[in-house]
Each structure stands twice: as C-alpha cells, then as structure tokens.
Amino acid sequence: KKKKSTKKKTNHHNHNSNNNNHNHNSNNGHAVIKKPKRKRGATIAGSVRTPGGLFVSSAELVRVMMQSLRDMGLDESVRALEAESGVVLESSRLTRFRQSVVSGDWSGALVHVAHVFASPENRRRAHMMILTQQYMELLESGDVVRALDCLRTHITPVSDSPTVIGELSSYMLCRTPAQLCAASGWLGTKPAASMSSSSSIALAASGTVRGVRGTSRLALWDRIQRLVPSPALVPPRRLLQLMDQAHNWQTQSCAVHSTSSLDSKGKSKGKQLRRNKNRAMTMSLLENHRCTMSQFPAKCVTVLSHHSDQVWHVAYSHDGRYLASASADCTVVVWDMQTTRKQRTHSHDDDDDDDGDEVEEKRKITKADEDD
C-alpha cells in the first residue's frame, strides 16, 4: 500500500511539473523563446542601431566607453568591462608601449616604436618625439652632460631639420626648470606648486585642462597615438570629440540660437556674458541643446527717428557699433549704437550745390560708413 501511494504521489507530481513546464513554455498559445545567456569572456559581436538608422559596431562602442572610463581613472571598471564583453581596448604591445612612455622607460619605448609603426615616416617622427622628451627631462634634472650626449648621438642623426637642432641647443642656456618650460612651451614632469602630481595627471588625462604643468609625458603619448591607425588604437578623447561634434551640430540646427541672449524679462545680458566669457561652457547629456524665443531679441529698445520718408536699407558696421540707414528722403544717417544718437548725416540733395570733387568725396565717405 505504501509503495502504491508513493507511486501515485510521484505520478501526480510529474503531471503537475509537466503542466508547469507547459504553462511556462506557452503564453496564450505563443511560444516563449528565452534569449541564451552570453558566456562571460566571449567577444561581443554585431552592431547597435541608432535612432537615426545608423549601425555602429558594438566592439567599437565598447572600446570608446572603456577609453573614457580609463581617462577618468576607473581602471577596475575597464578590466571588468573587458572581461564581460571580450573586447580589448588595445593590444598588449600598445599597452606596454604606453606604459613605457608614461613611466619614462625610453629604451623600452624605442624598442616598441619599431613594431608599432609600419610607416617609416611615422616611425621616425615617433622616434624623434621620444628622444626630444628624454633630452628635455635631462635638462630639467640639470644633467647637461647627458643631455648634450643625447642631442649629439641620438637626436641629430634622426632629425632632418638643422633649425630644430639649433632650437634644442638653445635650451641649454636655461638655468631653472621654470625658464626651460617658459622658453620652450614644454610642460615638464614636475607639477606647479599649487597642484599635486596626481591631480594634474588626472586633469590632463580627462581632457578638462589643457597644458597642465607636469604632464609632458601624457602630452607626448597624445601626440604619438595620433600617428597610430585608428583601428589599432582609439583616437585620444574620442567620446569628448563626438560630444563636441554633436553640440556643434545642434547649435547650427537651432533656428533661434544666439550667443548674446536676453533674459526672461527681455533685458540684455551682454555685460554678464562679457564678464563670464572666460568661464567654460557646460552641456547636459540628458537633453538636447535648445534655445527658447525668450533669448531672441524681440523687444523694442529705442526708436531711431530722423528720416522723413521710408527707410530703404540699413547696415551694421563689422564691430556692431555703428548703423547706417538710407532713406527715400535722399539722406544717409550714421548712428552710434552705443548711445543711439545720430553721429552724422549725408544728404544727396546737397550734392547738387557742390562741385564734382566734393560730391565724389562725400560718396566715398558714405560708402566707407556703410562698409564699416
């Protein structure tokens, strides 16, 4: 009896499990197909379609994302993304090449140059960049003897310009690293007194600050990787470049875009814009660029009243300070737009009383005012 009851329970359990499987695999008569889970470490394939219908390689998209993460100092996130996607940001040789340049291993960097660059011209240019960096660092440390040997033995045979050799030789007259950086425009390896080494490197790597003191090696790597073909190496700060292109396209497509805008009350914000012209522009990635009609000049500020007939044509000077208006009353008035006052008036009726030379001179003056 116990065996029979056990069999019945077992059969009943199997019947329920079959029903559950049937319900799980069917939804109102439609089969539910599960998407197979991609194995960790398998290379991501295919492409991503943009809203505009463009197809972008998934591997290239992941590489650009990894480059941005690395520039922000998120190395652990880069390694995790590489392990999950199976996409490598750069080859192992390029990684060792970059590490040699950033760490100052010049002999190792020169070895990698021969394997990375296929073009003889790019190989020579990269070789020259690395040797110049080594020479400048020797001068910065005060080792003039080794710097002179580097210039004579290594740089001179590679360089094809005597002017460059002469310019590099003149830097030996600099007594301090500050004078060396000021004379050559070189960024040096030592940060400014008001900034730590880690913060200066982080700012330069992210691209938020250009020309940061103490980041000459990062600047050198930026120049070198521009010589490497893009499939092998992602161009520097590629995502930021795409952001700039997208922002420029949006501003050009904006029908009411204006750099000198008005506030909500219609008052000019020109003074505020002039005070803030050195501030960095900001943009949001969560919304598109949009200018409202409140920024478009639509309020009457003043009325320029002098003409006694219809005004046929107006023209601003190139700097925007003067406005010339031509009317059917045979007069041309030049206005000072800073004071909105009439500066001068030219009447064509007066030309009848003048001789030919005076008429031609007045016409030249009028033409010059309109051109201005």
mmCIF file of N, CA and C in Angstrom, residues 175-266:
data_model
loop_
_atom_site.group_PDB
_atom_site.id
_atom_site.type_symbol
_atom_site.label_atom_id
_atom_site.label_comp_id
_atom_site.label_asym_id
_atom_site.label_seq_id
_atom_site.Cartn_x
_atom_site.Cartn_y
_atom_site.Cartn_z
ATOM 1 N N ARG A 175 68.499 78.143 -16.903
ATOM 2 C CA ARG A 175 69.105 77.770 -15.624
ATOM 3 C C ARG A 175 68.157 76.997 -14.718
ATOM 4 N N THR A 176 66.872 77.250 -14.859
ATOM 5 C CA THR A 176 65.894 76.604 -13.982
ATOM 6 C C THR A 176 64.852 75.875 -14.830
ATOM 7 N N PRO A 177 64.159 74.883 -14.239
ATOM 8 C CA PRO A 177 63.074 74.218 -14.983
ATOM 9 C C PRO A 177 61.976 75.181 -15.413
ATOM 10 N N ALA A 178 61.722 76.222 -14.599
ATOM 11 C CA ALA A 178 60.690 77.190 -14.972
ATOM 12 C C ALA A 178 61.085 77.958 -16.225
ATOM 13 N N GLN A 179 62.358 78.345 -16.326
ATOM 14 C CA GLN A 179 62.827 79.024 -17.526
ATOM 15 C C GLN A 179 62.776 78.098 -18.743
ATOM 16 N N LEU A 180 63.084 76.829 -18.519
ATOM 17 C CA LEU A 180 63.039 75.865 -19.617
ATOM 18 C C LEU A 180 61.618 75.709 -20.149
ATOM 19 N N CYS A 181 60.657 75.607 -19.261
ATOM 20 C CA CYS A 181 59.262 75.463 -19.693
ATOM 21 C C CYS A 181 58.753 76.733 -20.363
ATOM 22 N N ALA A 182 59.168 77.895 -19.849
ATOM 23 C CA ALA A 182 58.711 79.154 -20.425
ATOM 24 C C ALA A 182 59.309 79.384 -21.814
ATOM 25 N N ALA A 183 60.557 78.990 -22.006
ATOM 26 C CA ALA A 183 61.216 79.235 -23.283
ATOM 27 C C ALA A 183 60.753 78.268 -24.372
ATOM 28 N N SER A 184 60.434 77.036 -23.994
ATOM 29 C CA SER A 184 60.122 76.003 -24.979
ATOM 30 C C SER A 184 58.638 75.681 -25.090
ATOM 31 N N GLY A 185 57.843 76.085 -24.090
ATOM 32 C CA GLY A 185 56.449 75.691 -24.078
ATOM 33 C C GLY A 185 56.241 74.256 -23.639
ATOM 34 N N TRP A 186 57.298 73.647 -23.129
ATOM 35 C CA TRP A 186 57.237 72.271 -22.659
ATOM 36 C C TRP A 186 56.560 72.234 -21.298
ATOM 37 N N LEU A 187 55.789 71.183 -21.015
ATOM 38 C CA LEU A 187 55.014 71.113 -19.773
ATOM 39 C C LEU A 187 55.810 70.592 -18.595
ATOM 40 N N GLY A 188 56.933 69.926 -18.850
ATOM 41 C CA GLY A 188 57.755 69.431 -17.754
ATOM 42 C C GLY A 188 57.163 68.183 -17.112
ATOM 43 N N THR A 189 57.905 67.656 -16.144
ATOM 44 C CA THR A 189 57.458 66.483 -15.396
ATOM 45 C C THR A 189 57.093 66.805 -13.967
ATOM 46 N N LYS A 190 57.357 68.033 -13.545
ATOM 47 C CA LYS A 190 57.039 68.446 -12.182
ATOM 48 C C LYS A 190 55.839 69.380 -12.213
ATOM 49 N N PRO A 191 54.806 69.073 -11.400
ATOM 50 C CA PRO A 191 53.607 69.925 -11.413
ATOM 51 C C PRO A 191 53.875 71.282 -10.806
ATOM 52 N N ALA A 192 52.937 72.198 -11.009
ATOM 53 C CA ALA A 192 53.042 73.524 -10.420
ATOM 54 C C ALA A 192 52.948 73.432 -8.905
ATOM 55 N N ALA A 193 53.403 74.470 -8.230
ATOM 56 C CA ALA A 193 53.426 74.448 -6.773
ATOM 57 C C ALA A 193 52.036 74.367 -6.172
ATOM 58 N N SER A 194 51.022 74.888 -6.874
ATOM 59 C CA SER A 194 49.660 74.907 -6.347
ATOM 60 C C SER A 194 48.869 73.651 -6.686
ATOM 61 N N MET A 195 49.492 72.642 -7.315
ATOM 62 C CA MET A 195 48.763 71.448 -7.739
ATOM 63 C C MET A 195 49.631 70.233 -7.504
ATOM 64 N N SER A 196 49.032 69.182 -6.971
ATOM 65 C CA SER A 196 49.759 67.949 -6.728
ATOM 66 C C SER A 196 49.955 67.192 -8.033
ATOM 67 N N SER A 197 50.862 66.222 -8.006
ATOM 68 C CA SER A 197 51.163 65.467 -9.207
ATOM 69 C C SER A 197 49.985 64.613 -9.654
ATOM 70 N N SER A 198 49.297 63.965 -8.707
ATOM 71 C CA SER A 198 48.179 63.091 -9.068
ATOM 72 C C SER A 198 47.012 63.881 -9.653
ATOM 73 N N SER A 199 46.727 65.051 -9.083
ATOM 74 C CA SER A 199 45.606 65.847 -9.592
ATOM 75 C C SER A 199 45.905 66.419 -10.963
ATOM 76 N N SER A 200 47.145 66.829 -11.222
ATOM 77 C CA SER A 200 47.487 67.369 -12.536
ATOM 78 C C SER A 200 47.414 66.295 -13.601
ATOM 79 N N ILE A 201 47.846 65.075 -13.283
ATOM 80 C CA ILE A 201 47.781 63.986 -14.258
ATOM 81 C C ILE A 201 46.339 63.613 -14.527
ATOM 82 N N ALA A 202 45.507 63.599 -13.476
ATOM 83 C CA ALA A 202 44.096 63.249 -13.667
ATOM 84 C C ALA A 202 43.383 64.276 -14.532
ATOM 85 N N LEU A 203 43.690 65.557 -14.330
ATOM 86 C CA LEU A 203 43.046 66.595 -15.133
ATOM 87 C C LEU A 203 43.478 66.518 -16.590
ATOM 88 N N ALA A 204 44.754 66.298 -16.815
ATOM 89 C CA ALA A 204 45.237 66.233 -18.192
ATOM 90 C C ALA A 204 44.718 65.002 -18.908
ATOM 91 N N ALA A 205 44.626 63.878 -18.194
ATOM 92 C CA ALA A 205 44.137 62.651 -18.823
ATOM 93 C C ALA A 205 42.672 62.758 -19.196
ATOM 94 N N SER A 206 41.891 63.431 -18.368
ATOM 95 C CA SER A 206 40.468 63.575 -18.664
ATOM 96 C C SER A 206 40.189 64.606 -19.747
ATOM 97 N N GLY A 207 41.176 65.438 -20.059
ATOM 98 C CA GLY A 207 40.984 66.429 -21.102
ATOM 99 C C GLY A 207 40.289 67.684 -20.626
ATOM 100 N N THR A 208 40.052 67.827 -19.302
ATOM 101 C CA THR A 208 39.375 69.012 -18.810
ATOM 102 C C THR A 208 40.288 70.222 -18.775
ATOM 103 N N VAL A 209 41.581 70.012 -18.644
ATOM 104 C CA VAL A 209 42.534 71.114 -18.595
ATOM 105 C C VAL A 209 43.639 70.822 -19.591
ATOM 106 N N ARG A 210 43.911 71.773 -20.460
ATOM 107 C CA ARG A 210 44.982 71.631 -21.426
ATOM 108 C C ARG A 210 46.211 72.386 -20.926
ATOM 109 N N GLY A 211 47.381 71.808 -21.181
ATOM 110 C CA GLY A 211 48.617 72.472 -20.821
ATOM 111 C C GLY A 211 48.897 72.482 -19.336
ATOM 112 N N VAL A 212 48.550 71.406 -18.632
ATOM 113 C CA VAL A 212 48.788 71.339 -17.192
ATOM 114 C C VAL A 212 50.257 71.040 -16.954
ATOM 115 N N ARG A 213 50.896 71.795 -16.053
ATOM 116 C CA ARG A 213 52.298 71.573 -15.728
ATOM 117 C C ARG A 213 52.475 70.187 -15.136
ATOM 118 N N GLY A 214 53.566 69.530 -15.539
ATOM 119 C CA GLY A 214 53.876 68.218 -15.008
ATOM 120 C C GLY A 214 53.275 67.068 -15.787
ATOM 121 N N THR A 215 52.681 67.328 -16.926
ATOM 122 C CA THR A 215 52.010 66.280 -17.700
ATOM 123 C C THR A 215 52.609 66.165 -19.103
ATOM 124 N N SER A 216 53.887 66.394 -19.237
ATOM 125 C CA SER A 216 54.505 66.355 -20.563
ATOM 126 C C SER A 216 54.505 64.945 -21.138
ATOM 127 N N ARG A 217 54.610 63.930 -20.281
ATOM 128 C CA ARG A 217 54.609 62.560 -20.799
ATOM 129 C C ARG A 217 53.235 62.180 -21.347
ATOM 130 N N LEU A 218 52.177 62.599 -20.668
ATOM 131 C CA LEU A 218 50.840 62.347 -21.197
ATOM 132 C C LEU A 218 50.614 63.107 -22.500
ATOM 133 N N ALA A 219 51.122 64.332 -22.561
ATOM 134 C CA ALA A 219 51.009 65.088 -23.813
ATOM 135 C C ALA A 219 51.809 64.421 -24.925
ATOM 136 N N LEU A 220 52.958 63.836 -24.568
ATOM 137 C CA LEU A 220 53.751 63.106 -25.555
ATOM 138 C C LEU A 220 52.989 61.897 -26.079
ATOM 139 N N TRP A 221 52.326 61.164 -25.184
ATOM 140 C CA TRP A 221 51.563 59.998 -25.632
ATOM 141 C C TRP A 221 50.388 60.408 -26.515
ATOM 142 N N ASP A 222 49.781 61.541 -26.224
ATOM 143 C CA ASP A 222 48.701 62.035 -27.081
ATOM 144 C C ASP A 222 49.201 62.293 -28.494
ATOM 145 N N ARG A 223 50.388 62.865 -28.614
ATOM 146 C CA ARG A 223 50.931 63.150 -29.946
ATOM 147 C C ARG A 223 51.343 61.861 -30.664
ATOM 148 N N ILE A 224 51.857 60.898 -29.900
ATOM 149 C CA ILE A 224 52.303 59.649 -30.524
ATOM 150 C C ILE A 224 51.121 58.846 -31.034
ATOM 151 N N GLN A 225 50.061 58.740 -30.215
ATOM 152 C CA GLN A 225 48.956 57.884 -30.625
ATOM 153 C C GLN A 225 48.160 58.454 -31.787
ATOM 154 N N ARG A 226 48.366 59.731 -32.102
ATOM 155 C CA ARG A 226 47.747 60.280 -33.316
ATOM 156 C C ARG A 226 48.387 59.709 -34.582
ATOM 157 N N LEU A 227 49.584 59.154 -34.441
ATOM 158 C CA LEU A 227 50.249 58.537 -35.575
ATOM 159 C C LEU A 227 49.844 57.082 -35.761
ATOM 160 N N VAL A 228 49.210 56.488 -34.734
ATOM 161 C CA VAL A 228 48.800 55.090 -34.807
ATOM 162 C C VAL A 228 47.469 55.008 -35.539
ATOM 163 N N PRO A 229 47.280 54.068 -36.453
ATOM 164 C CA PRO A 229 45.994 53.940 -37.155
ATOM 165 C C PRO A 229 44.852 53.710 -36.182
ATOM 166 N N SER A 230 43.683 54.287 -36.494
ATOM 167 C CA SER A 230 42.543 54.236 -35.588
ATOM 168 C C SER A 230 42.035 52.824 -35.289
ATOM 169 N N PRO A 231 42.043 51.850 -36.228
ATOM 170 C CA PRO A 231 41.573 50.520 -35.825
ATOM 171 C C PRO A 231 42.402 49.896 -34.719
ATOM 172 N N ALA A 232 43.706 50.204 -34.702
ATOM 173 C CA ALA A 232 44.562 49.622 -33.676
ATOM 174 C C ALA A 232 44.466 50.368 -32.357
ATOM 175 N N LEU A 233 44.173 51.645 -32.400
ATOM 176 C CA LEU A 233 44.136 52.460 -31.191
ATOM 177 C C LEU A 233 43.035 53.497 -31.329
ATOM 178 N N VAL A 234 42.239 53.630 -30.287
ATOM 179 C CA VAL A 234 41.155 54.615 -30.301
ATOM 180 C C VAL A 234 41.765 56.019 -30.245
ATOM 181 N N PRO A 235 41.341 56.949 -31.085
ATOM 182 C CA PRO A 235 41.869 58.311 -31.029
ATOM 183 C C PRO A 235 41.685 58.913 -29.644
ATOM 184 N N PRO A 236 42.596 59.777 -29.213
ATOM 185 C CA PRO A 236 42.523 60.328 -27.851
ATOM 186 C C PRO A 236 41.243 61.113 -27.608
ATOM 187 N N ARG A 237 40.624 60.855 -26.443
ATOM 188 C CA ARG A 237 39.408 61.541 -26.008
ATOM 189 C C ARG A 237 38.328 61.494 -27.092
ATOM 190 N N ARG A 238 38.120 60.291 -27.618
ATOM 191 C CA ARG A 238 37.204 60.135 -28.740
ATOM 192 C C ARG A 238 35.776 60.490 -28.354
ATOM 193 N N LEU A 239 35.328 60.070 -27.180
ATOM 194 C CA LEU A 239 33.957 60.362 -26.772
ATOM 195 C C LEU A 239 33.735 61.858 -26.604
ATOM 196 N N LEU A 240 34.731 62.573 -26.080
ATOM 197 C CA LEU A 240 34.604 64.019 -25.931
ATOM 198 C C LEU A 240 34.560 64.705 -27.298
ATOM 199 N N GLN A 241 35.305 64.175 -28.257
ATOM 200 C CA GLN A 241 35.248 64.736 -29.607
ATOM 201 C C GLN A 241 33.864 64.546 -30.222
ATOM 202 N N LEU A 242 33.279 63.382 -30.014
ATOM 203 C CA LEU A 242 31.928 63.141 -30.529
ATOM 204 C C LEU A 242 30.912 64.055 -29.850
ATOM 205 N N MET A 243 31.125 64.351 -28.569
ATOM 206 C CA MET A 243 30.232 65.279 -27.867
ATOM 207 C C MET A 243 30.334 66.679 -28.466
ATOM 208 N N ASP A 244 31.549 67.117 -28.758
ATOM 209 C CA ASP A 244 31.721 68.431 -29.377
ATOM 210 C C ASP A 244 31.032 68.492 -30.739
ATOM 211 N N GLN A 245 31.182 67.434 -31.528
ATOM 212 C CA GLN A 245 30.541 67.415 -32.844
ATOM 213 C C GLN A 245 29.023 67.441 -32.727
ATOM 214 N N ALA A 246 28.483 66.688 -31.764
ATOM 215 C CA ALA A 246 27.029 66.678 -31.577
ATOM 216 C C ALA A 246 26.522 68.039 -31.125
ATOM 217 N N HIS A 247 27.273 68.689 -30.226
ATOM 218 C CA HIS A 247 26.847 70.006 -29.739
ATOM 219 C C HIS A 247 26.912 71.044 -30.855
ATOM 220 N N ASN A 248 27.969 70.993 -31.661
ATOM 221 C CA ASN A 248 28.079 71.947 -32.772
ATOM 222 C C ASN A 248 26.948 71.753 -33.773
ATOM 223 N N TRP A 249 26.602 70.500 -34.060
ATOM 224 C CA TRP A 249 25.514 70.251 -34.995
ATOM 225 C C TRP A 249 24.186 70.745 -34.428
ATOM 226 N N GLN A 250 23.955 70.572 -33.135
ATOM 227 C CA GLN A 250 22.700 71.011 -32.535
ATOM 228 C C GLN A 250 22.594 72.529 -32.533
ATOM 229 N N THR A 251 23.684 73.223 -32.234
ATOM 230 C CA THR A 251 23.645 74.684 -32.236
ATOM 231 C C THR A 251 23.462 75.228 -33.652
ATOM 232 N N GLN A 252 24.076 74.578 -34.640
ATOM 233 C CA GLN A 252 23.905 75.027 -36.017
ATOM 234 C C GLN A 252 22.490 74.767 -36.521
ATOM 235 N N SER A 253 21.848 73.735 -35.988
ATOM 236 C CA SER A 253 20.481 73.420 -36.409
ATOM 237 C C SER A 253 19.430 74.206 -35.639
ATOM 238 N N CYS A 254 19.849 74.924 -34.603
ATOM 239 C CA CYS A 254 18.901 75.684 -33.783
ATOM 240 C C CYS A 254 18.476 76.939 -34.547
ATOM 241 N N ALA A 255 17.185 77.096 -34.733
ATOM 242 C CA ALA A 255 16.674 78.212 -35.539
ATOM 243 C C ALA A 255 16.827 79.554 -34.840
ATOM 244 N N VAL A 256 16.830 79.572 -33.516
ATOM 245 C CA VAL A 256 16.889 80.839 -32.769
ATOM 246 C C VAL A 256 18.138 80.895 -31.905
ATOM 247 N N HIS A 257 19.185 80.178 -32.300
ATOM 248 C CA HIS A 257 20.403 80.159 -31.484
ATOM 249 C C HIS A 257 21.080 81.525 -31.522
ATOM 250 N N SER A 258 21.475 81.997 -30.356
ATOM 251 C CA SER A 258 22.141 83.295 -30.250
ATOM 252 C C SER A 258 23.123 83.233 -29.103
ATOM 253 N N THR A 259 24.349 83.695 -29.342
ATOM 254 C CA THR A 259 25.355 83.696 -28.281
ATOM 255 C C THR A 259 25.134 84.833 -27.299
ATOM 256 N N SER A 260 24.607 85.957 -27.762
ATOM 257 C CA SER A 260 24.286 87.075 -26.865
ATOM 258 C C SER A 260 22.778 87.076 -26.660
ATOM 259 N N SER A 261 22.357 86.433 -25.575
ATOM 260 C CA SER A 261 20.939 86.201 -25.358
ATOM 261 C C SER A 261 20.344 87.267 -24.458
ATOM 262 N N LEU A 262 19.020 87.199 -24.308
ATOM 263 C CA LEU A 262 18.271 88.067 -23.415
ATOM 264 C C LEU A 262 17.697 87.225 -22.293
ATOM 265 N N ASP A 263 17.472 87.850 -21.149
ATOM 266 C CA ASP A 263 16.869 87.113 -20.050
ATOM 267 C C ASP A 263 15.349 87.064 -20.231
ATOM 268 N N SER A 264 14.667 86.492 -19.240
ATOM 269 C CA SER A 264 13.222 86.301 -19.358
ATOM 270 C C SER A 264 12.465 87.621 -19.400
ATOM 271 N N LYS A 265 13.050 88.700 -18.881
ATOM 272 C CA LYS A 265 12.398 89.996 -18.880
ATOM 273 C C LYS A 265 12.743 90.833 -20.098
ATOM 274 N N GLY A 266 13.542 90.259 -20.995
ATOM 275 C CA GLY A 266 13.887 90.990 -22.206
ATOM 276 C C GLY A 266 15.065 91.921 -22.036
#
